[in-house]
């Protein structure tokens, strides 16, 4: 309460809470304790202000039909929980639902969790960019550099697939530190980064065949952002990686 020892007639008033940095749709006086939880949050990671249950259901339907086609209710809940925790607007599709093979886990010779394919929520390169911009210290990046183009044949079951790709890609991002624009560079090699089309083939998947330069550039940018903004983006790899 606000009081003054020399002004006894002053009516005490409640001091307003200290404002937090404003993000789109998030009240500037919100505190971490008042942020919505996955069970009660408006869809969209807390950034969609509608509390009406019908609107929340509409967002969930939009996710299942457009943003994450075919996603189960459990997968949608995972995406909403992830976006809530990181204060991301789910309607901008900042994350991806990636099917991954998870090996079985054993304890004392007993299977605790069976192996199999599961949906895993992973950030996209857009999430890294958002986190870097939120620091207010992101200062741009240079155009990507690429190594020589290589053409190689890959084994895809009973046939051979020929793919042309850059040997490597390099991206440099900048961060302001004490008034100085500091560069952070990362070089990624295509053969170390590309995703295969399946467990029993070494051929790249459809996206890496279609965009061999673009996919590698995203991987190099992600690594550069992890170097330059480790406390903002963390160490979790992006879906592109």
PDB file of N, CA, C and O in Angstrom, residues 12-78:
ATOM      1  N   UNK A  12      -4.875   5.052   1.535  1.00  0.00           N
ATOM      2  CA  UNK A  12      -3.988   4.017   0.974  1.00  0.00           C
ATOM      3  C   UNK A  12      -4.574   3.416  -0.291  1.00  0.00           C
ATOM      4  O   UNK A  12      -5.781   3.188  -0.373  1.00  0.00           O
ATOM      5  N   UNK A  13      -3.721   3.171  -1.249  1.00  0.00           N
ATOM      6  CA  UNK A  13      -4.153   2.519  -2.489  1.00  0.00           C
ATOM      7  C   UNK A  13      -3.210   1.373  -2.776  1.00  0.00           C
ATOM      8  O   UNK A  13      -2.077   1.341  -2.303  1.00  0.00           O
ATOM      9  N   UNK A  14      -3.704   0.424  -3.557  1.00  0.00           N
ATOM     10  CA  UNK A  14      -2.883  -0.712  -3.912  1.00  0.00           C
ATOM     11  C   UNK A  14      -1.874  -0.322  -4.978  1.00  0.00           C
ATOM     12  O   UNK A  14      -2.220   0.332  -5.971  1.00  0.00           O
ATOM     13  N   UNK A  15      -0.623  -0.687  -4.776  1.00  0.00           N
ATOM     14  CA  UNK A  15       0.400  -0.412  -5.786  1.00  0.00           C
ATOM     15  C   UNK A  15       0.200  -1.355  -6.956  1.00  0.00           C
ATOM     16  O   UNK A  15      -0.020  -2.551  -6.763  1.00  0.00           O
ATOM     17  N   UNK A  16       0.261  -0.864  -8.182  1.00  0.00           N
ATOM     18  CA  UNK A  16       0.096  -1.747  -9.345  1.00  0.00           C
ATOM     19  C   UNK A  16       1.278  -2.680  -9.475  1.00  0.00           C
ATOM     20  O   UNK A  16       2.399  -2.337  -9.098  1.00  0.00           O
ATOM     21  N   UNK A  17       1.053  -3.878  -9.994  1.00  0.00           N
ATOM     22  CA  UNK A  17       2.180  -4.799 -10.188  1.00  0.00           C
ATOM     23  C   UNK A  17       3.122  -4.278 -11.249  1.00  0.00           C
ATOM     24  O   UNK A  17       2.727  -3.571 -12.165  1.00  0.00           O
ATOM     25  N   UNK A  18       4.395  -4.635 -11.107  1.00  0.00           N
ATOM     26  CA  UNK A  18       5.395  -4.184 -12.079  1.00  0.00           C
ATOM     27  C   UNK A  18       5.095  -4.805 -13.427  1.00  0.00           C
ATOM     28  O   UNK A  18       4.847  -6.011 -13.523  1.00  0.00           O
ATOM     29  N   UNK A  19       5.090  -4.007 -14.499  1.00  0.00           N
ATOM     30  CA  UNK A  19       4.756  -4.565 -15.816  1.00  0.00           C
ATOM     31  C   UNK A  19       5.838  -5.470 -16.343  1.00  0.00           C
ATOM     32  O   UNK A  19       7.023  -5.270 -16.077  1.00  0.00           O
ATOM     33  N   UNK A  20       5.414  -6.489 -17.073  1.00  0.00           N
ATOM     34  CA  UNK A  20       6.329  -7.359 -17.777  1.00  0.00           C
ATOM     35  C   UNK A  20       6.429  -6.882 -19.217  1.00  0.00           C
ATOM     36  O   UNK A  20       5.576  -6.150 -19.692  1.00  0.00           O
ATOM     37  N   UNK A  21       7.473  -7.320 -19.940  1.00  0.00           N
ATOM     38  CA  UNK A  21       7.539  -6.987 -21.371  1.00  0.00           C
ATOM     39  C   UNK A  21       6.287  -7.453 -22.074  1.00  0.00           C
ATOM     40  O   UNK A  21       5.821  -8.562 -21.870  1.00  0.00           O
ATOM     41  N   UNK A  22       5.725  -6.588 -22.893  1.00  0.00           N
ATOM     42  CA  UNK A  22       4.459  -6.910 -23.540  1.00  0.00           C
ATOM     43  C   UNK A  22       4.675  -7.790 -24.755  1.00  0.00           C
ATOM     44  O   UNK A  22       5.498  -7.509 -25.600  1.00  0.00           O
ATOM     45  N   UNK A  23       3.954  -8.920 -24.805  1.00  0.00           N
ATOM     46  CA  UNK A  23       3.889  -9.753 -25.994  1.00  0.00           C
ATOM     47  C   UNK A  23       2.458  -9.690 -26.504  1.00  0.00           C
ATOM     48  O   UNK A  23       1.535  -9.448 -25.743  1.00  0.00           O
ATOM     49  N   UNK A  24       2.261  -9.946 -27.768  1.00  0.00           N
ATOM     50  CA  UNK A  24       0.955  -9.793 -28.374  1.00  0.00           C
ATOM     51  C   UNK A  24      -0.086 -10.619 -27.638  1.00  0.00           C
ATOM     52  O   UNK A  24       0.025 -11.821 -27.516  1.00  0.00           O
ATOM     53  N   UNK A  25      -1.106  -9.957 -27.118  1.00  0.00           N
ATOM     54  CA  UNK A  25      -2.191 -10.644 -26.459  1.00  0.00           C
ATOM     55  C   UNK A  25      -1.967 -10.917 -24.988  1.00  0.00           C
ATOM     56  O   UNK A  25      -2.851 -11.370 -24.288  1.00  0.00           O
ATOM     57  N   UNK A  26      -0.749 -10.703 -24.461  1.00  0.00           N
ATOM     58  CA  UNK A  26      -0.467 -10.969 -23.068  1.00  0.00           C
ATOM     59  C   UNK A  26      -0.576  -9.681 -22.275  1.00  0.00           C
ATOM     60  O   UNK A  26       0.103  -8.713 -22.583  1.00  0.00           O
ATOM     61  N   UNK A  27      -1.430  -9.600 -21.238  1.00  0.00           N
ATOM     62  CA  UNK A  27      -1.557  -8.376 -20.462  1.00  0.00           C
ATOM     63  C   UNK A  27      -0.214  -7.957 -19.889  1.00  0.00           C
ATOM     64  O   UNK A  27       0.531  -8.776 -19.372  1.00  0.00           O
ATOM     65  N   UNK A  28       0.102  -6.644 -19.963  1.00  0.00           N
ATOM     66  CA  UNK A  28       1.415  -6.179 -19.541  1.00  0.00           C
ATOM     67  C   UNK A  28       1.587  -6.272 -18.036  1.00  0.00           C
ATOM     68  O   UNK A  28       2.698  -6.167 -17.531  1.00  0.00           O
ATOM     69  N   UNK A  29       0.510  -6.456 -17.265  1.00  0.00           N
ATOM     70  CA  UNK A  29       0.628  -6.565 -15.819  1.00  0.00           C
ATOM     71  C   UNK A  29       0.568  -8.007 -15.348  1.00  0.00           C
ATOM     72  O   UNK A  29       0.499  -8.274 -14.164  1.00  0.00           O
ATOM     73  N   UNK A  30       0.619  -8.951 -16.275  1.00  0.00           N
ATOM     74  CA  UNK A  30       0.553 -10.360 -15.884  1.00  0.00           C
ATOM     75  C   UNK A  30       1.827 -10.769 -15.170  1.00  0.00           C
ATOM     76  O   UNK A  30       2.886 -10.180 -15.367  1.00  0.00           O
ATOM     77  N   UNK A  31       1.731 -11.742 -14.331  1.00  0.00           N
ATOM     78  CA  UNK A  31       2.907 -12.313 -13.682  1.00  0.00           C
ATOM     79  C   UNK A  31       2.975 -13.779 -14.031  1.00  0.00           C
ATOM     80  O   UNK A  31       2.018 -14.366 -14.532  1.00  0.00           O
ATOM     81  N   UNK A  32       4.127 -14.407 -13.760  1.00  0.00           N
ATOM     82  CA  UNK A  32       4.272 -15.813 -14.108  1.00  0.00           C
ATOM     83  C   UNK A  32       3.243 -16.667 -13.392  1.00  0.00           C
ATOM     84  O   UNK A  32       2.771 -17.673 -13.918  1.00  0.00           O
ATOM     85  N   UNK A  33       2.857 -16.270 -12.176  1.00  0.00           N
ATOM     86  CA  UNK A  33       1.896 -17.062 -11.429  1.00  0.00           C
ATOM     87  C   UNK A  33       0.492 -16.984 -12.005  1.00  0.00           C
ATOM     88  O   UNK A  33      -0.352 -17.808 -11.717  1.00  0.00           O
ATOM     89  N   UNK A  34       0.220 -15.941 -12.822  1.00  0.00           N
ATOM     90  CA  UNK A  34      -1.117 -15.801 -13.385  1.00  0.00           C
ATOM     91  C   UNK A  34      -1.204 -16.279 -14.821  1.00  0.00           C
ATOM     92  O   UNK A  34      -2.264 -16.217 -15.417  1.00  0.00           O
ATOM     93  N   UNK A  35      -0.078 -16.747 -15.392  1.00  0.00           N
ATOM     94  CA  UNK A  35      -0.128 -17.256 -16.757  1.00  0.00           C
ATOM     95  C   UNK A  35      -1.011 -18.493 -16.796  1.00  0.00           C
ATOM     96  O   UNK A  35      -1.019 -19.294 -15.866  1.00  0.00           O
ATOM     97  N   UNK A  36      -1.752 -18.679 -17.885  1.00  0.00           N
ATOM     98  CA  UNK A  36      -2.640 -19.828 -17.988  1.00  0.00           C
ATOM     99  C   UNK A  36      -1.863 -21.135 -17.997  1.00  0.00           C
ATOM    100  O   UNK A  36      -0.770 -21.194 -18.530  1.00  0.00           O
ATOM    101  N   UNK A  37      -2.415 -22.154 -17.413  1.00  0.00           N
ATOM    102  CA  UNK A  37      -1.837 -23.481 -17.476  1.00  0.00           C
ATOM    103  C   UNK A  37      -2.442 -24.214 -18.657  1.00  0.00           C
ATOM    104  O   UNK A  37      -3.480 -23.816 -19.173  1.00  0.00           O
ATOM    105  N   UNK A  38      -1.800 -25.312 -19.132  1.00  0.00           N
ATOM    106  CA  UNK A  38      -2.354 -26.027 -20.284  1.00  0.00           C
ATOM    107  C   UNK A  38      -3.801 -26.442 -20.103  1.00  0.00           C
ATOM    108  O   UNK A  38      -4.561 -26.497 -21.048  1.00  0.00           O
ATOM    109  N   UNK A  39      -4.204 -26.726 -18.850  1.00  0.00           N
ATOM    110  CA  UNK A  39      -5.572 -27.197 -18.636  1.00  0.00           C
ATOM    111  C   UNK A  39      -6.587 -26.066 -18.732  1.00  0.00           C
ATOM    112  O   UNK A  39      -7.743 -26.280 -19.086  1.00  0.00           O
ATOM    113  N   UNK A  40      -6.166 -24.835 -18.386  1.00  0.00           N
ATOM    114  CA  UNK A  40      -7.111 -23.726 -18.358  1.00  0.00           C
ATOM    115  C   UNK A  40      -6.788 -22.647 -19.375  1.00  0.00           C
ATOM    116  O   UNK A  40      -7.540 -21.703 -19.533  1.00  0.00           O
ATOM    117  N   UNK A  41      -5.651 -22.770 -20.055  1.00  0.00           N
ATOM    118  CA  UNK A  41      -5.204 -21.693 -20.939  1.00  0.00           C
ATOM    119  C   UNK A  41      -6.092 -21.590 -22.162  1.00  0.00           C
ATOM    120  O   UNK A  41      -6.595 -22.584 -22.668  1.00  0.00           O
ATOM    121  N   UNK A  42      -6.274 -20.357 -22.678  1.00  0.00           N
ATOM    122  CA  UNK A  42      -6.882 -20.220 -23.988  1.00  0.00           C
ATOM    123  C   UNK A  42      -5.949 -20.805 -25.010  1.00  0.00           C
ATOM    124  O   UNK A  42      -4.743 -20.712 -24.863  1.00  0.00           O
ATOM    125  N   UNK A  43      -6.495 -21.455 -26.022  1.00  0.00           N
ATOM    126  CA  UNK A  43      -5.650 -22.066 -27.039  1.00  0.00           C
ATOM    127  C   UNK A  43      -4.763 -21.003 -27.654  1.00  0.00           C
ATOM    128  O   UNK A  43      -5.142 -19.871 -27.836  1.00  0.00           O
ATOM    129  N   UNK A  44      -3.541 -21.401 -27.990  1.00  0.00           N
ATOM    130  CA  UNK A  44      -2.598 -20.459 -28.563  1.00  0.00           C
ATOM    131  C   UNK A  44      -1.529 -20.089 -27.565  1.00  0.00           C
ATOM    132  O   UNK A  44      -0.952 -19.022 -27.623  1.00  0.00           O
ATOM    133  N   UNK A  45      -1.236 -20.958 -26.606  1.00  0.00           N
ATOM    134  CA  UNK A  45      -0.144 -20.724 -25.701  1.00  0.00           C
ATOM    135  C   UNK A  45      -0.348 -19.525 -24.814  1.00  0.00           C
ATOM    136  O   UNK A  45       0.599 -18.890 -24.386  1.00  0.00           O
ATOM    137  N   UNK A  46      -1.606 -19.160 -24.498  1.00  0.00           N
ATOM    138  CA  UNK A  46      -1.858 -18.038 -23.617  1.00  0.00           C
ATOM    139  C   UNK A  46      -1.910 -16.708 -24.320  1.00  0.00           C
ATOM    140  O   UNK A  46      -2.150 -15.687 -23.702  1.00  0.00           O
ATOM    141  N   UNK A  47      -1.656 -16.681 -25.635  1.00  0.00           N
ATOM    142  CA  UNK A  47      -1.631 -15.418 -26.351  1.00  0.00           C
ATOM    143  C   UNK A  47      -2.952 -15.119 -27.040  1.00  0.00           C
ATOM    144  O   UNK A  47      -3.148 -14.026 -27.538  1.00  0.00           O
ATOM    145  N   UNK A  48      -3.874 -16.083 -27.124  1.00  0.00           N
ATOM    146  CA  UNK A  48      -5.210 -15.819 -27.640  1.00  0.00           C
ATOM    147  C   UNK A  48      -6.084 -15.490 -26.444  1.00  0.00           C
ATOM    148  O   UNK A  48      -6.211 -16.292 -25.517  1.00  0.00           O
ATOM    149  N   UNK A  49      -6.659 -14.305 -26.423  1.00  0.00           N
ATOM    150  CA  UNK A  49      -7.294 -13.811 -25.218  1.00  0.00           C
ATOM    151  C   UNK A  49      -8.686 -14.382 -24.975  1.00  0.00           C
ATOM    152  O   UNK A  49      -9.236 -14.217 -23.907  1.00  0.00           O
ATOM    153  N   UNK A  50      -9.311 -15.027 -25.932  1.00  0.00           N
ATOM    154  CA  UNK A  50     -10.673 -15.554 -25.761  1.00  0.00           C
ATOM    155  C   UNK A  50     -10.692 -16.641 -24.711  1.00  0.00           C
ATOM    156  O   UNK A  50      -9.901 -17.565 -24.743  1.00  0.00           O
ATOM    157  N   UNK A  51     -11.640 -16.537 -23.770  1.00  0.00           N
ATOM    158  CA  UNK A  51     -11.800 -17.554 -22.737  1.00  0.00           C
ATOM    159  C   UNK A  51     -12.983 -18.458 -23.035  1.00  0.00           C
ATOM    160  O   UNK A  51     -13.191 -19.448 -22.350  1.00  0.00           O
ATOM    161  N   UNK A  52     -13.714 -18.105 -24.034  1.00  0.00           N
ATOM    162  CA  UNK A  52     -14.913 -18.856 -24.352  1.00  0.00           C
ATOM    163  C   UNK A  52     -14.553 -20.254 -24.835  1.00  0.00           C
ATOM    164  O   UNK A  52     -13.694 -20.443 -25.692  1.00  0.00           O
ATOM    165  N   UNK A  53     -15.223 -21.269 -24.280  1.00  0.00           N
ATOM    166  CA  UNK A  53     -14.903 -22.655 -24.609  1.00  0.00           C
ATOM    167  C   UNK A  53     -15.113 -22.960 -26.085  1.00  0.00           C
ATOM    168  O   UNK A  53     -14.377 -23.739 -26.679  1.00  0.00           O
ATOM    169  N   UNK A  54     -16.110 -22.333 -26.701  1.00  0.00           N
ATOM    170  CA  UNK A  54     -16.350 -22.587 -28.129  1.00  0.00           C
ATOM    171  C   UNK A  54     -15.201 -22.071 -28.979  1.00  0.00           C
ATOM    172  O   UNK A  54     -14.808 -22.712 -29.960  1.00  0.00           O
ATOM    173  N   UNK A  55     -14.656 -20.924 -28.620  1.00  0.00           N
ATOM    174  CA  UNK A  55     -13.534 -20.391 -29.390  1.00  0.00           C
ATOM    175  C   UNK A  55     -12.292 -21.242 -29.178  1.00  0.00           C
ATOM    176  O   UNK A  55     -11.493 -21.437 -30.105  1.00  0.00           O
ATOM    177  N   UNK A  56     -12.105 -21.748 -27.964  1.00  0.00           N
ATOM    178  CA  UNK A  56     -10.978 -22.635 -27.721  1.00  0.00           C
ATOM    179  C   UNK A  56     -11.095 -23.891 -28.573  1.00  0.00           C
ATOM    180  O   UNK A  56     -10.109 -24.369 -29.151  1.00  0.00           O
ATOM    181  N   UNK A  57     -12.310 -24.415 -28.675  1.00  0.00           N
ATOM    182  CA  UNK A  57     -12.522 -25.607 -29.491  1.00  0.00           C
ATOM    183  C   UNK A  57     -12.289 -25.309 -30.963  1.00  0.00           C
ATOM    184  O   UNK A  57     -11.778 -26.153 -31.705  1.00  0.00           O
ATOM    185  N   UNK A  58     -12.641 -24.098 -31.392  1.00  0.00           N
ATOM    186  CA  UNK A  58     -12.403 -23.707 -32.782  1.00  0.00           C
ATOM    187  C   UNK A  58     -10.915 -23.689 -33.087  1.00  0.00           C
ATOM    188  O   UNK A  58     -10.479 -24.097 -34.176  1.00  0.00           O
ATOM    189  N   UNK A  59     -10.107 -23.205 -32.146  1.00  0.00           N
ATOM    190  CA  UNK A  59      -8.658 -23.196 -32.333  1.00  0.00           C
ATOM    191  C   UNK A  59      -8.132 -24.627 -32.417  1.00  0.00           C
ATOM    192  O   UNK A  59      -7.286 -24.948 -33.263  1.00  0.00           O
ATOM    193  N   UNK A  60      -8.616 -25.488 -31.553  1.00  0.00           N
ATOM    194  CA  UNK A  60      -8.185 -26.877 -31.586  1.00  0.00           C
ATOM    195  C   UNK A  60      -8.545 -27.532 -32.924  1.00  0.00           C
ATOM    196  O   UNK A  60      -7.751 -28.289 -33.493  1.00  0.00           O
ATOM    197  N   UNK A  61      -9.738 -27.235 -33.428  1.00  0.00           N
ATOM    198  CA  UNK A  61     -10.144 -27.783 -34.728  1.00  0.00           C
ATOM    199  C   UNK A  61      -9.264 -27.253 -35.839  1.00  0.00           C
ATOM    200  O   UNK A  61      -8.922 -27.983 -36.779  1.00  0.00           O
ATOM    201  N   UNK A  62      -8.902 -25.961 -35.764  1.00  0.00           N
ATOM    202  CA  UNK A  62      -8.015 -25.375 -36.777  1.00  0.00           C
ATOM    203  C   UNK A  62      -6.644 -26.042 -36.752  1.00  0.00           C
ATOM    204  O   UNK A  62      -6.035 -26.290 -37.798  1.00  0.00           O
ATOM    205  N   UNK A  63      -6.168 -26.355 -35.560  1.00  0.00           N
ATOM    206  CA  UNK A  63      -4.880 -27.039 -35.440  1.00  0.00           C
ATOM    207  C   UNK A  63      -4.945 -28.425 -36.079  1.00  0.00           C
ATOM    208  O   UNK A  63      -4.048 -28.820 -36.834  1.00  0.00           O
ATOM    209  N   UNK A  64      -6.015 -29.166 -35.782  1.00  0.00           N
ATOM    210  CA  UNK A  64      -6.105 -30.542 -36.260  1.00  0.00           C
ATOM    211  C   UNK A  64      -6.377 -30.631 -37.755  1.00  0.00           C
ATOM    212  O   UNK A  64      -6.031 -31.623 -38.400  1.00  0.00           O
ATOM    213  N   UNK A  65      -6.992 -29.591 -38.322  1.00  0.00           N
ATOM    214  CA  UNK A  65      -7.321 -29.634 -39.743  1.00  0.00           C
ATOM    215  C   UNK A  65      -6.311 -28.916 -40.618  1.00  0.00           C
ATOM    216  O   UNK A  65      -6.177 -29.222 -41.801  1.00  0.00           O
ATOM    217  N   UNK A  66      -5.585 -27.943 -40.050  1.00  0.00           N
ATOM    218  CA  UNK A  66      -4.719 -27.109 -40.863  1.00  0.00           C
ATOM    219  C   UNK A  66      -3.282 -27.042 -40.358  1.00  0.00           C
ATOM    220  O   UNK A  66      -2.340 -27.312 -41.098  1.00  0.00           O
ATOM    221  N   UNK A  67      -3.096 -26.656 -39.093  1.00  0.00           N
ATOM    222  CA  UNK A  67      -1.751 -26.462 -38.559  1.00  0.00           C
ATOM    223  C   UNK A  67      -1.041 -27.779 -38.280  1.00  0.00           C
ATOM    224  O   UNK A  67       0.173 -27.883 -38.436  1.00  0.00           O
ATOM    225  N   UNK A  68      -1.790 -28.774 -37.825  1.00  0.00           N
ATOM    226  CA  UNK A  68      -1.217 -30.092 -37.535  1.00  0.00           C
ATOM    227  C   UNK A  68      -2.191 -31.164 -38.011  1.00  0.00           C
ATOM    228  O   UNK A  68      -2.843 -31.827 -37.207  1.00  0.00           O
ATOM    229  N   UNK A  69      -2.343 -31.319 -39.332  1.00  0.00           N
ATOM    230  CA  UNK A  69      -3.342 -32.250 -39.867  1.00  0.00           C
ATOM    231  C   UNK A  69      -3.150 -33.665 -39.332  1.00  0.00           C
ATOM    232  O   UNK A  69      -2.040 -34.182 -39.303  1.00  0.00           O
ATOM    233  N   UNK A  70      -4.257 -34.250 -38.911  1.00  0.00           N
ATOM    234  CA  UNK A  70      -4.204 -35.621 -38.435  1.00  0.00           C
ATOM    235  C   UNK A  70      -3.721 -35.789 -37.010  1.00  0.00           C
ATOM    236  O   UNK A  70      -3.612 -36.916 -36.526  1.00  0.00           O
ATOM    237  N   UNK A  71      -3.421 -34.690 -36.323  1.00  0.00           N
ATOM    238  CA  UNK A  71      -2.909 -34.783 -34.958  1.00  0.00           C
ATOM    239  C   UNK A  71      -3.982 -35.305 -34.012  1.00  0.00           C
ATOM    240  O   UNK A  71      -5.161 -34.974 -34.143  1.00  0.00           O
ATOM    241  N   UNK A  72      -3.560 -36.119 -33.069  1.00  0.00           N
ATOM    242  CA  UNK A  72      -4.480 -36.618 -32.058  1.00  0.00           C
ATOM    243  C   UNK A  72      -4.730 -35.536 -31.010  1.00  0.00           C
ATOM    244  O   UNK A  72      -4.013 -34.530 -30.950  1.00  0.00           O
ATOM    245  N   UNK A  73      -5.746 -35.752 -30.176  1.00  0.00           N
ATOM    246  CA  UNK A  73      -6.013 -34.809 -29.089  1.00  0.00           C
ATOM    247  C   UNK A  73      -4.813 -34.702 -28.154  1.00  0.00           C
ATOM    248  O   UNK A  73      -4.489 -33.625 -27.654  1.00  0.00           O
ATOM    249  N   UNK A  74      -4.146 -35.832 -27.913  1.00  0.00           N
ATOM    250  CA  UNK A  74      -2.965 -35.824 -27.044  1.00  0.00           C
ATOM    251  C   UNK A  74      -1.852 -34.975 -27.649  1.00  0.00           C
ATOM    252  O   UNK A  74      -1.181 -34.211 -26.944  1.00  0.00           O
ATOM    253  N   UNK A  75      -1.669 -35.084 -28.968  1.00  0.00           N
ATOM    254  CA  UNK A  75      -0.633 -34.306 -29.634  1.00  0.00           C
ATOM    255  C   UNK A  75      -0.962 -32.816 -29.596  1.00  0.00           C
ATOM    256  O   UNK A  75      -0.078 -31.976 -29.390  1.00  0.00           O
ATOM    257  N   UNK A  76      -2.234 -32.470 -29.804  1.00  0.00           N
ATOM    258  CA  UNK A  76      -2.648 -31.070 -29.728  1.00  0.00           C
ATOM    259  C   UNK A  76      -2.392 -30.520 -28.331  1.00  0.00           C
ATOM    260  O   UNK A  76      -1.911 -29.391 -28.171  1.00  0.00           O
ATOM    261  N   UNK A  77      -2.678 -31.314 -27.307  1.00  0.00           N
ATOM    262  CA  UNK A  77      -2.414 -30.886 -25.931  1.00  0.00           C
ATOM    263  C   UNK A  77      -0.923 -30.636 -25.710  1.00  0.00           C
ATOM    264  O   UNK A  77      -0.539 -29.693 -25.014  1.00  0.00           O
ATOM    265  N   UNK A  78      -0.079 -31.484 -26.299  1.00  0.00           N
ATOM    266  CA  UNK A  78       1.363 -31.304 -26.163  1.00  0.00           C
ATOM    267  C   UNK A  78       1.802 -29.987 -26.802  1.00  0.00           C
ATOM    268  O   UNK A  78       2.630 -29.252 -26.249  1.00  0.00           O
TER     269      UNK A  78
END
